[in-house]
Amino acid sequence: MKKFLKLFFIIICNLAVFAFLIFIIDMRIYKRYASSYYSDNSAVSLIYPVSKFKYMPDFSGIMTDTENFFNGQDMYSGRKPDGLEYKDKTPVIVFGCSYAYGQYLYSNQTFSYKLSHILKRPVYNRAVIAGNFAQMYLQSLSASLYKTIHDTDTVIYVMMNDHYRRSMHRYFSVLDLCVMPHYSIKNNKLIYENYKNPIENFFKSLYIVKYLNHAYVDYYINNPKNAERVTDNTLLFFTETRKELEKNYGKKLNFIVIFFEDWDIQYGSILRQKLEDNGFKVISTKELTNEDLQTEKYRNFDNQHPREAAWDLLTPLLVKKLELK
């Protein structure tokens, strides 16, 4: 018995030393790259709740259920609703990422603000900076959404091609410590990762593990052989979100997906067909105007986000094309 305990103790000590060495090596690699990364991307540290050289995420602050995540996200995203003066009209809900949110824009310069004043309807901007399909679906599960927005008949998702990649990542980037909601897909069902396992959290937070994960995701997303799987998984987020919203609002919804194409979306045509076959309305900004949305007039060159001029141009065209009322 004593020999067994002694052997067990030696094994545990060796594993602890091994884990500590991995941690130290990984931390040195992280710090080496983090300094240059943040010096070149200073805006990132201003947007996300990330400490430049704090190695490990504070997992005590990570929400482990849908309700808490939704409440937590309000601390750094989710604009105040626009058009509340039209409170007698049915609201519109907007989902998406920083494009839809209006990052770098004042409230009265955003898509949701301009949409509300053209439609004369309230518009609730529920877009999330660095958003993806998972964050849209996660909000549809939250009771807070339905307490805030009692009714809707129109939902709009503003999409860009990077949402494919983000939906597969656990972190926003290799060097970020900003944890994103993540779902695995098994048997055509979305399985939420709850971040409750501290050993798993430690392992997945290692720089080298994040780096390998990002390298794999980038390869997977950019391999044409995976186009069907990528778009099928994306479609599942949309159909499940719509199902939750329609269940809670008790009616069929007008669900619109806008492809904001300031560069080509690799799987855009494949996903579009799948969405339309499942009853979603889909439109590309390239269909609306011959204007080049990649010029400095319409986007910020240093961060690629739409300027107010882009939404001034696109919003009335979208309303007319989609026959929104």
Short mmCIF file of C-alpha atoms in Angstrom, two decimals:
data_model
loop_
_atom_site.label_atom_id
_atom_site.label_comp_id
_atom_site.label_asym_id
_atom_site.label_seq_id
_atom_site.Cartn_x
_atom_site.Cartn_y
_atom_site.Cartn_z
CA MET A 1 0.00 0.00 0.00
CA LYS A 2 2.83 2.37 0.94
CA LYS A 3 4.64 1.61 -2.34
CA PHE A 4 1.48 2.35 -4.25
CA LEU A 5 0.98 5.67 -2.44
CA LYS A 6 4.62 6.58 -2.99
CA LEU A 7 4.35 5.78 -6.71
CA PHE A 8 1.09 7.73 -6.93
CA PHE A 9 2.71 10.72 -5.23
CA ILE A 10 5.71 10.62 -7.59
CA ILE A 11 3.42 10.47 -10.63
CA ILE A 12 1.34 13.40 -9.40
CA CYS A 13 4.44 15.48 -8.68
CA ASN A 14 5.88 14.75 -12.10
CA LEU A 15 2.62 15.65 -13.80
CA ALA A 16 2.47 18.89 -11.83
CA VAL A 17 6.05 19.80 -12.80
CA PHE A 18 5.32 18.90 -16.43
CA ALA A 19 2.16 21.04 -16.46
CA PHE A 20 4.03 23.94 -14.85
CA LEU A 21 6.81 23.75 -17.45
CA ILE A 22 4.24 23.74 -20.27
CA PHE A 23 2.56 26.75 -18.68
CA ILE A 24 5.83 28.70 -18.38
CA ILE A 25 6.92 27.91 -21.95
CA ASP A 26 3.50 28.73 -23.32
CA MET A 27 3.37 31.99 -21.37
CA ARG A 28 6.73 33.06 -22.79
CA ILE A 29 5.55 32.33 -26.33
CA TYR A 30 2.33 34.24 -25.68
CA LYS A 31 4.10 37.31 -24.30
CA ARG A 32 6.55 37.31 -27.17
CA TYR A 33 3.78 37.59 -29.72
CA ALA A 34 1.27 39.57 -27.67
CA SER A 35 3.41 42.71 -27.45
CA SER A 36 3.71 43.04 -31.23
CA TYR A 37 0.08 42.00 -31.77
CA TYR A 38 -1.37 44.64 -29.49
CA SER A 39 0.96 47.35 -30.74
CA ASP A 40 -0.38 46.73 -34.26
CA ASN A 41 -4.00 46.23 -33.15
CA SER A 42 -4.43 48.71 -30.33
CA ALA A 43 -8.15 49.09 -31.03
CA VAL A 44 -8.75 45.50 -29.98
CA SER A 45 -7.65 46.12 -26.40
CA LEU A 46 -10.03 49.07 -26.23
CA ILE A 47 -13.04 47.09 -27.44
CA TYR A 48 -12.77 43.80 -25.60
CA PRO A 49 -12.46 43.18 -21.86
CA VAL A 50 -8.90 41.87 -22.34
CA SER A 51 -5.77 42.54 -20.33
CA LYS A 52 -2.73 42.75 -22.61
CA PHE A 53 -0.39 40.55 -20.63
CA LYS A 54 -2.68 38.74 -18.26
CA TYR A 55 -2.08 35.16 -19.31
CA MET A 56 -5.02 33.21 -17.98
CA PRO A 57 -8.66 34.23 -18.44
CA ASP A 58 -10.66 34.87 -15.29
CA PHE A 59 -13.02 31.93 -15.63
CA SER A 60 -14.97 33.04 -12.57
CA GLY A 61 -16.38 35.79 -14.77
CA ILE A 62 -17.51 33.51 -17.57
CA MET A 63 -21.23 32.89 -17.61
CA THR A 64 -22.24 29.24 -17.79
CA ASP A 65 -25.82 29.48 -18.99
CA THR A 66 -27.68 31.33 -21.69
CA GLU A 67 -29.46 33.77 -19.40
CA ASN A 68 -26.27 34.95 -17.70
CA PHE A 69 -24.42 35.27 -20.98
CA PHE A 70 -27.11 37.50 -22.39
CA ASN A 71 -27.02 39.72 -19.34
CA GLY A 72 -23.22 39.81 -19.47
CA GLN A 73 -23.11 40.81 -23.12
CA ASP A 74 -25.13 43.94 -22.36
CA MET A 75 -22.09 45.31 -20.57
CA TYR A 76 -20.22 45.79 -23.84
CA SER A 77 -22.76 45.60 -26.64
CA GLY A 78 -26.42 45.81 -27.48
CA ARG A 79 -27.29 49.41 -28.31
CA LYS A 80 -30.27 51.20 -26.85
CA PRO A 81 -33.35 50.63 -29.02
CA ASP A 82 -34.03 53.13 -31.77
CA GLY A 83 -37.37 54.62 -32.72
CA LEU A 84 -39.11 54.19 -29.37
CA GLU A 85 -41.25 57.19 -30.28
CA TYR A 86 -43.06 54.75 -32.60
CA LYS A 87 -43.94 52.50 -29.67
CA ASP A 88 -47.38 51.71 -31.06
CA LYS A 89 -45.77 49.92 -34.03
CA THR A 90 -44.35 46.37 -34.04
CA PRO A 91 -40.57 46.36 -33.42
CA VAL A 92 -37.85 44.96 -35.67
CA ILE A 93 -34.90 42.96 -34.26
CA VAL A 94 -31.41 43.22 -35.77
CA PHE A 95 -28.70 40.61 -35.12
CA GLY A 96 -25.13 40.48 -36.39
CA CYS A 97 -21.62 41.65 -35.57
CA SER A 98 -19.91 45.03 -35.32
CA TYR A 99 -21.17 45.98 -38.79
CA ALA A 100 -24.79 45.81 -37.65
CA TYR A 101 -23.91 47.12 -34.19
CA GLY A 102 -22.32 50.23 -35.68
CA GLN A 103 -18.86 50.05 -34.21
CA TYR A 104 -17.04 53.40 -34.49
CA LEU A 105 -20.38 55.12 -35.20
CA TYR A 106 -22.57 57.33 -33.06
CA SER A 107 -26.03 55.99 -32.32
CA ASN A 108 -27.71 58.20 -34.92
CA GLN A 109 -25.32 56.98 -37.63
CA THR A 110 -26.13 53.27 -37.38
CA PHE A 111 -28.16 50.97 -39.58
CA SER A 112 -30.72 50.37 -36.83
CA TYR A 113 -31.26 54.10 -36.24
CA LYS A 114 -31.76 54.84 -39.93
CA LEU A 115 -33.99 51.79 -40.37
CA SER A 116 -36.23 52.84 -37.49
CA HIS A 117 -36.78 56.33 -38.90
CA ILE A 118 -37.52 55.10 -42.41
CA LEU A 119 -39.96 52.42 -41.22
CA LYS A 120 -41.36 54.55 -38.37
CA ARG A 121 -40.98 51.48 -36.16
CA PRO A 122 -38.86 50.63 -33.10
CA VAL A 123 -35.68 48.74 -33.97
CA TYR A 124 -33.83 46.73 -31.33
CA ASN A 125 -30.15 46.37 -32.24
CA ARG A 126 -29.02 43.11 -30.62
CA ALA A 127 -25.83 42.81 -32.67
CA VAL A 128 -22.67 41.86 -30.78
CA ILE A 129 -19.17 43.11 -31.50
CA ALA A 130 -17.23 40.16 -32.97
CA GLY A 131 -20.61 38.45 -33.26
CA ASN A 132 -21.39 35.16 -34.91
CA PHE A 133 -24.25 32.72 -35.48
CA ALA A 134 -23.86 31.27 -31.98
CA GLN A 135 -24.51 34.62 -30.31
CA MET A 136 -27.67 35.09 -32.34
CA TYR A 137 -28.93 31.63 -31.36
CA LEU A 138 -27.91 32.11 -27.71
CA GLN A 139 -29.97 35.28 -27.49
CA SER A 140 -33.00 33.51 -28.93
CA LEU A 141 -32.85 31.14 -25.93
CA SER A 142 -32.75 33.93 -23.37
CA ALA A 143 -35.83 34.99 -21.46
CA SER A 144 -34.31 38.48 -21.22
CA LEU A 145 -34.80 39.00 -24.94
CA TYR A 146 -38.54 38.39 -24.69
CA LYS A 147 -38.91 40.48 -21.54
CA THR A 148 -37.32 43.41 -23.36
CA ILE A 149 -38.90 42.90 -26.79
CA HIS A 150 -42.49 41.79 -26.32
CA ASP A 151 -43.35 41.42 -29.99
CA THR A 152 -41.83 41.38 -33.46
CA ASP A 153 -42.71 40.29 -36.95
CA THR A 154 -39.36 41.02 -38.66
CA VAL A 155 -35.85 39.80 -37.82
CA ILE A 156 -32.75 40.91 -39.74
CA TYR A 157 -29.31 39.31 -39.59
CA VAL A 158 -26.41 41.30 -41.10
CA MET A 159 -23.77 38.83 -42.19
CA MET A 160 -20.16 38.93 -43.32
CA ASN A 161 -17.94 36.03 -44.34
CA ASP A 162 -15.91 36.03 -41.11
CA HIS A 163 -18.95 34.71 -39.22
CA TYR A 164 -18.21 31.23 -40.57
CA ARG A 165 -14.82 31.21 -38.89
CA ARG A 166 -15.99 32.83 -35.67
CA SER A 167 -18.72 30.25 -35.18
CA MET A 168 -16.03 27.58 -34.84
CA HIS A 169 -13.73 29.50 -32.49
CA ARG A 170 -13.72 29.49 -28.72
CA TYR A 171 -11.70 32.71 -28.57
CA PHE A 172 -11.98 35.81 -30.74
CA SER A 173 -8.36 35.40 -31.84
CA VAL A 174 -5.28 33.40 -30.94
CA LEU A 175 -4.01 36.15 -28.66
CA ASP A 176 -7.30 37.29 -27.18
CA LEU A 177 -8.61 36.11 -23.85
CA CYS A 178 -12.17 37.09 -24.74
CA VAL A 179 -14.17 33.87 -24.58
CA MET A 180 -16.91 33.48 -27.18
CA PRO A 181 -20.01 31.27 -26.94
CA HIS A 182 -19.32 28.04 -28.74
CA TYR A 183 -21.55 25.20 -29.94
CA SER A 184 -20.56 21.82 -31.24
CA ILE A 185 -22.95 20.11 -33.64
CA LYS A 186 -23.89 16.48 -33.09
CA ASN A 187 -26.72 14.64 -34.82
CA ASN A 188 -27.95 17.94 -36.24
CA LYS A 189 -28.26 19.45 -32.76
CA LEU A 190 -26.44 22.41 -31.23
CA ILE A 191 -24.54 21.48 -28.05
CA TYR A 192 -23.47 24.44 -25.90
CA GLU A 193 -20.00 24.49 -24.33
CA ASN A 194 -20.51 25.57 -20.72
CA TYR A 195 -16.86 26.17 -19.66
CA LYS A 196 -17.40 24.49 -16.29
CA ASN A 197 -14.40 22.14 -16.45
CA PRO A 198 -11.33 24.00 -15.05
CA ILE A 199 -8.82 21.46 -16.41
CA GLU A 200 -10.32 21.71 -19.89
CA ASN A 201 -10.39 25.50 -19.60
CA PHE A 202 -6.71 25.56 -18.64
CA PHE A 203 -5.74 23.33 -21.55
CA LYS A 204 -7.80 25.22 -24.12
CA SER A 205 -6.50 28.59 -22.94
CA LEU A 206 -2.88 27.66 -23.74
CA TYR A 207 -1.53 29.79 -26.55
CA ILE A 208 -0.24 26.83 -28.53
CA VAL A 209 -3.61 25.05 -28.28
CA LYS A 210 -5.44 28.19 -29.42
CA TYR A 211 -2.94 28.66 -32.23
CA LEU A 212 -3.41 25.10 -33.49
CA ASN A 213 -7.19 25.45 -33.22
CA HIS A 214 -7.18 28.67 -35.24
CA ALA A 215 -4.87 27.14 -37.85
CA TYR A 216 -7.20 24.15 -38.17
CA VAL A 217 -10.33 26.33 -38.40
CA ASP A 218 -8.77 28.56 -41.05
CA TYR A 219 -7.78 25.51 -43.08
CA TYR A 220 -11.20 23.93 -42.64
CA ILE A 221 -13.14 27.05 -43.59
CA ASN A 222 -11.00 27.75 -46.65
CA ASN A 223 -11.09 24.20 -48.01
CA PRO A 224 -13.80 24.00 -50.73
CA LYS A 225 -14.30 20.33 -49.86
CA ASN A 226 -15.95 21.45 -46.61
CA ALA A 227 -18.35 23.93 -48.19
CA GLU A 228 -21.44 21.74 -47.75
CA ARG A 229 -20.66 20.99 -44.11
CA VAL A 230 -19.86 24.61 -43.31
CA THR A 231 -23.07 25.90 -44.85
CA ASP A 232 -25.21 23.10 -43.38
CA ASN A 233 -23.92 23.95 -39.91
CA THR A 234 -24.57 27.64 -40.54
CA LEU A 235 -28.10 26.91 -41.72
CA LEU A 236 -28.76 25.01 -38.48
CA PHE A 237 -28.05 28.13 -36.42
CA PHE A 238 -30.54 30.10 -38.49
CA THR A 239 -33.31 27.49 -38.46
CA GLU A 240 -32.94 26.85 -34.72
CA THR A 241 -32.92 30.59 -33.97
CA ARG A 242 -36.07 31.10 -36.02
CA LYS A 243 -37.71 28.15 -34.29
CA GLU A 244 -37.02 29.62 -30.84
CA LEU A 245 -38.17 33.11 -31.84
CA GLU A 246 -41.37 31.88 -33.47
CA LYS A 247 -42.14 29.65 -30.50
CA ASN A 248 -41.81 32.54 -28.07
CA TYR A 249 -43.59 35.13 -30.23
CA GLY A 250 -46.25 32.66 -31.30
CA LYS A 251 -46.21 33.49 -35.01
CA LYS A 252 -44.33 33.17 -38.26
CA LEU A 253 -41.60 35.76 -38.71
CA ASN A 254 -40.19 37.60 -41.69
CA PHE A 255 -36.54 36.53 -41.29
CA ILE A 256 -34.10 38.42 -43.53
CA VAL A 257 -30.38 37.73 -44.03
CA ILE A 258 -28.33 40.59 -45.48
CA PHE A 259 -24.95 39.69 -46.95
CA PHE A 260 -22.80 42.76 -46.38
CA GLU A 261 -20.21 42.04 -49.05
CA ASP A 262 -17.32 44.42 -48.85
CA TRP A 263 -15.33 41.44 -50.06
CA ASP A 264 -16.41 38.18 -51.62
CA ILE A 265 -18.11 35.65 -49.37
CA GLN A 266 -16.64 32.29 -50.29
CA TYR A 267 -19.73 30.21 -49.63
CA GLY A 268 -22.27 32.99 -50.14
CA SER A 269 -24.06 31.43 -53.09
CA ILE A 270 -24.25 28.00 -51.43
CA LEU A 271 -25.58 29.36 -48.15
CA ARG A 272 -27.97 31.68 -49.93
CA GLN A 273 -29.62 28.80 -51.73
CA LYS A 274 -29.93 26.78 -48.53
CA LEU A 275 -31.45 29.74 -46.67
CA GLU A 276 -33.93 30.53 -49.44
CA ASP A 277 -34.94 26.86 -49.68
CA ASN A 278 -35.80 27.07 -45.97
CA GLY A 279 -37.95 30.19 -46.24
CA PHE A 280 -35.47 32.94 -45.38
CA LYS A 281 -35.29 36.14 -47.41
CA VAL A 282 -31.73 36.79 -48.56
CA ILE A 283 -30.23 39.86 -50.18
CA SER A 284 -26.70 41.02 -50.95
CA THR A 285 -25.65 44.64 -50.73
CA LYS A 286 -24.05 44.18 -54.15
CA GLU A 287 -27.53 43.72 -55.60
CA LEU A 288 -28.66 47.10 -54.34
CA THR A 289 -26.09 49.49 -55.75
CA ASN A 290 -23.28 49.83 -58.26
CA GLU A 291 -21.33 51.88 -55.75
CA ASP A 292 -18.06 50.37 -54.57
CA LEU A 293 -18.54 49.87 -50.83
CA GLN A 294 -14.82 49.25 -50.37
CA THR A 295 -13.87 52.87 -50.99
CA GLU A 296 -12.95 55.23 -48.19
CA LYS A 297 -16.24 57.04 -48.65
CA TYR A 298 -18.14 54.01 -47.37
CA ARG A 299 -15.80 52.28 -44.97
CA ASN A 300 -12.96 52.96 -42.54
CA PHE A 301 -9.78 51.78 -44.18
CA ASP A 302 -8.01 51.08 -40.91
CA ASN A 303 -10.71 48.74 -39.59
CA GLN A 304 -12.98 47.93 -42.58
CA HIS A 305 -16.19 48.92 -40.76
CA PRO A 306 -19.01 50.70 -42.65
CA ARG A 307 -19.19 54.47 -42.33
CA GLU A 308 -22.46 56.34 -41.93
CA ALA A 309 -22.46 56.99 -45.69
CA ALA A 310 -22.77 53.26 -46.33
CA TRP A 311 -25.94 53.01 -44.26
CA ASP A 312 -27.30 56.25 -45.74
CA LEU A 313 -26.98 54.61 -49.14
CA LEU A 314 -28.04 51.06 -48.29
CA THR A 315 -30.87 51.39 -45.76
CA PRO A 316 -33.52 52.99 -48.01
CA LEU A 317 -32.55 50.61 -50.82
CA LEU A 318 -32.97 47.63 -48.50
CA VAL A 319 -36.37 48.84 -47.31
CA LYS A 320 -37.58 49.30 -50.88
CA LYS A 321 -36.13 46.04 -52.23
CA LEU A 322 -37.45 43.95 -49.33
CA GLU A 323 -40.79 45.81 -49.31
CA LEU A 324 -40.49 46.43 -45.60
CA LYS A 325 -43.29 48.42 -43.99
#
